[in-house]
């Protein structure tokens, strides 16, 4: 297959193939992050590799809508009945900015802060909800964004620890 290449060049070609395969598998290929054209609803900063505004990654709602969308219904302590939330998985948002770190500080519009271990994004199907019961969430209804865990999927998620990691009126993520 590579008979015409020197041993060194064959090694480089092989390594490039491995690197490309790994980046495709883990979504780490360098890619430009579009600039927000609408109002910024989420700013991500800290240990990230893909930015679009200085050292930050800023998202408008259309950018979040372009990421794969997921929905689940779950009981929460904040509503009397199960609610359906829709939005991108937190891990997809983090992959879009090339997040590297171990901790996330989620910050709400009212400056509420909560610490989330980065591995929660891979262990659980946490979403950055932009819809509640198929409708956008105004600020007075915990929007426009809400980090939500699928509380009904595992008994361990139905606890104060995970309820406290949910963040409504989300507007920033700081990666460390």
Coordinates of C-alpha atoms in Angstrom, one line a residue:
X1 CA 0.0 0.0 0.0
X2 CA 2.8 2.4 0.9
X3 CA 5.6 0.7 -1.0
X4 CA 6.8 3.9 -2.5
X5 CA 7.2 5.7 0.9
X6 CA 10.3 5.5 3.0
X7 CA 10.0 3.8 6.4
X8 CA 9.9 7.2 8.1
X9 CA 7.2 8.5 5.8
X10 CA 5.1 5.4 6.3
X11 CA 5.4 5.9 10.1
X12 CA 4.3 9.5 9.7
X13 CA 1.3 8.5 7.5
X14 CA 0.4 5.8 10.1
X15 CA 0.6 8.3 13.0
X16 CA -1.5 10.8 11.1
X17 CA -4.1 8.1 10.5
X18 CA -4.1 7.3 14.2
X19 CA -4.5 10.9 15.1
X20 CA -7.3 11.6 12.6
X21 CA -9.1 8.4 13.8
X22 CA -8.8 9.4 17.4
X23 CA -10.0 13.0 16.8
X24 CA -13.0 11.7 14.8
X25 CA -13.8 9.2 17.6
X26 CA -13.4 11.6 20.5
X27 CA -14.5 14.8 18.7
X28 CA -11.2 16.6 19.4
X29 CA -10.5 17.8 15.9
X30 CA -9.8 21.5 15.8
X31 CA -12.8 23.3 14.5
X32 CA -13.7 26.9 14.4
X33 CA -16.6 27.9 16.7
X34 CA -19.0 30.2 14.9
X35 CA -19.5 33.7 16.3
X36 CA -22.8 34.4 18.0
X37 CA -25.1 36.5 15.8
X38 CA -28.0 36.8 18.3
X39 CA -28.1 37.6 21.9
X40 CA -25.4 35.7 23.9
X41 CA -27.2 33.2 26.2
X42 CA -24.2 31.2 27.4
X43 CA -20.5 32.1 27.9
X44 CA -17.9 29.4 28.5
X45 CA -14.4 30.3 29.7
X46 CA -11.4 28.8 31.4
X47 CA -9.7 25.5 30.2
X48 CA -11.2 25.5 26.7
X49 CA -9.4 25.3 23.3
X50 CA -12.2 26.6 20.9
X51 CA -13.1 30.2 21.4
X52 CA -15.0 32.8 19.3
X53 CA -14.7 36.0 21.5
X54 CA -11.2 36.5 22.9
X55 CA -10.6 33.7 25.5
X56 CA -14.3 32.9 25.7
X57 CA -16.8 30.8 23.8
X58 CA -20.1 32.6 23.4
X59 CA -23.3 30.9 22.3
X60 CA -26.5 32.3 21.1
X61 CA -29.7 30.2 21.1
X62 CA -29.3 29.2 17.4
X63 CA -25.8 27.8 18.1
X64 CA -27.2 25.6 20.9
X65 CA -30.1 24.5 18.6
X66 CA -27.5 23.3 16.0
X67 CA -26.0 20.8 18.5
X68 CA -27.8 17.4 18.6
X69 CA -30.9 17.8 20.7
X70 CA -32.1 15.4 23.4
X71 CA -35.2 15.2 25.5
X72 CA -36.3 13.5 28.7
X73 CA -39.1 13.8 31.2
X74 CA -38.2 13.8 34.8
X75 CA -39.6 14.6 38.2
X76 CA -37.9 17.5 39.9
X77 CA -38.2 19.2 43.3
X78 CA -39.3 22.4 41.6
X79 CA -42.4 21.2 39.8
X80 CA -45.4 19.1 41.0
X81 CA -45.4 16.9 37.9
X82 CA -42.8 15.4 35.6
X83 CA -41.4 17.9 33.1
X84 CA -40.0 17.3 29.6
X85 CA -36.7 19.1 29.0
X86 CA -35.0 19.5 25.6
X87 CA -31.5 20.7 24.7
X88 CA -28.0 19.6 23.9
X89 CA -26.2 17.2 26.1
X90 CA -23.8 19.0 28.4
X91 CA -21.0 16.8 27.1
X92 CA -21.7 18.0 23.5
X93 CA -21.5 21.7 24.6
X94 CA -18.2 20.9 26.4
X95 CA -16.9 19.1 23.3
X96 CA -17.8 22.1 21.1
X97 CA -15.5 24.3 23.1
X98 CA -12.8 21.6 23.6
X99 CA -13.2 21.7 27.4
X100 CA -10.2 20.3 29.3
X101 CA -10.4 20.1 33.1
X102 CA -12.1 18.4 36.0
X103 CA -14.5 21.0 37.3
X104 CA -17.3 23.2 36.0
X105 CA -18.6 26.2 37.8
X106 CA -22.1 26.9 36.5
X107 CA -23.2 30.5 37.0
X108 CA -26.8 31.7 36.9
X109 CA -28.1 35.2 36.0
X110 CA -28.6 35.9 39.7
X111 CA -24.9 34.9 40.3
X112 CA -25.9 31.6 41.9
X113 CA -22.9 29.2 41.5
X114 CA -22.7 25.5 41.7
X115 CA -19.8 23.1 41.2
X116 CA -20.2 20.2 38.8
X117 CA -17.5 17.5 38.3
X118 CA -16.7 17.4 34.5
X119 CA -17.2 13.6 34.6
X120 CA -20.9 14.1 35.4
X121 CA -21.2 15.1 31.7
X122 CA -19.9 11.7 30.6
X123 CA -21.5 9.5 33.3
X124 CA -25.0 11.0 33.1
X125 CA -27.1 12.4 30.2
X126 CA -27.1 15.9 31.6
X127 CA -28.6 18.4 29.3
X128 CA -28.4 22.2 28.9
X129 CA -32.2 22.5 28.5
X130 CA -33.5 25.3 26.3
X131 CA -37.0 24.0 26.1
X132 CA -39.4 23.0 28.9
X133 CA -42.5 21.0 27.7
X134 CA -41.5 22.0 24.2
X135 CA -41.5 25.7 24.9
X136 CA -38.7 28.2 25.4
X137 CA -38.2 29.1 29.0
X138 CA -38.4 32.8 29.9
X139 CA -36.2 34.0 32.8
X140 CA -39.2 34.0 35.2
X141 CA -39.7 30.3 34.5
X142 CA -36.0 29.3 35.2
X143 CA -34.8 30.0 31.6
X144 CA -33.5 30.7 29.2
X145 CA -31.1 27.7 30.0
X146 CA -31.3 25.1 32.7
X147 CA -28.7 22.4 33.5
X148 CA -30.9 19.3 34.2
X149 CA -30.0 15.8 35.2
X150 CA -32.2 12.9 34.2
X151 CA -33.2 12.4 37.9
X152 CA -35.6 9.6 37.2
X153 CA -33.0 7.3 35.5
X154 CA -30.9 6.5 38.6
X155 CA -31.7 6.5 42.3
X156 CA -28.4 8.2 43.0
X157 CA -29.5 11.2 41.0
X158 CA -32.6 11.8 43.2
X159 CA -30.6 13.5 46.0
X160 CA -29.7 16.9 47.2
X161 CA -26.2 16.5 45.8
X162 CA -27.5 16.3 42.2
X163 CA -30.4 18.7 42.7
X164 CA -27.9 21.3 43.9
X165 CA -25.9 20.8 40.7
X166 CA -28.9 21.7 38.5
X167 CA -28.6 25.3 37.6
X168 CA -31.5 27.3 36.2
X169 CA -31.1 30.7 34.6
X170 CA -27.7 29.5 33.5
X171 CA -25.6 32.0 31.7
X172 CA -21.9 30.9 32.2
X173 CA -19.7 27.9 32.6
X174 CA -16.2 28.2 34.0
X175 CA -14.0 25.2 33.2
X176 CA -11.1 24.4 35.6

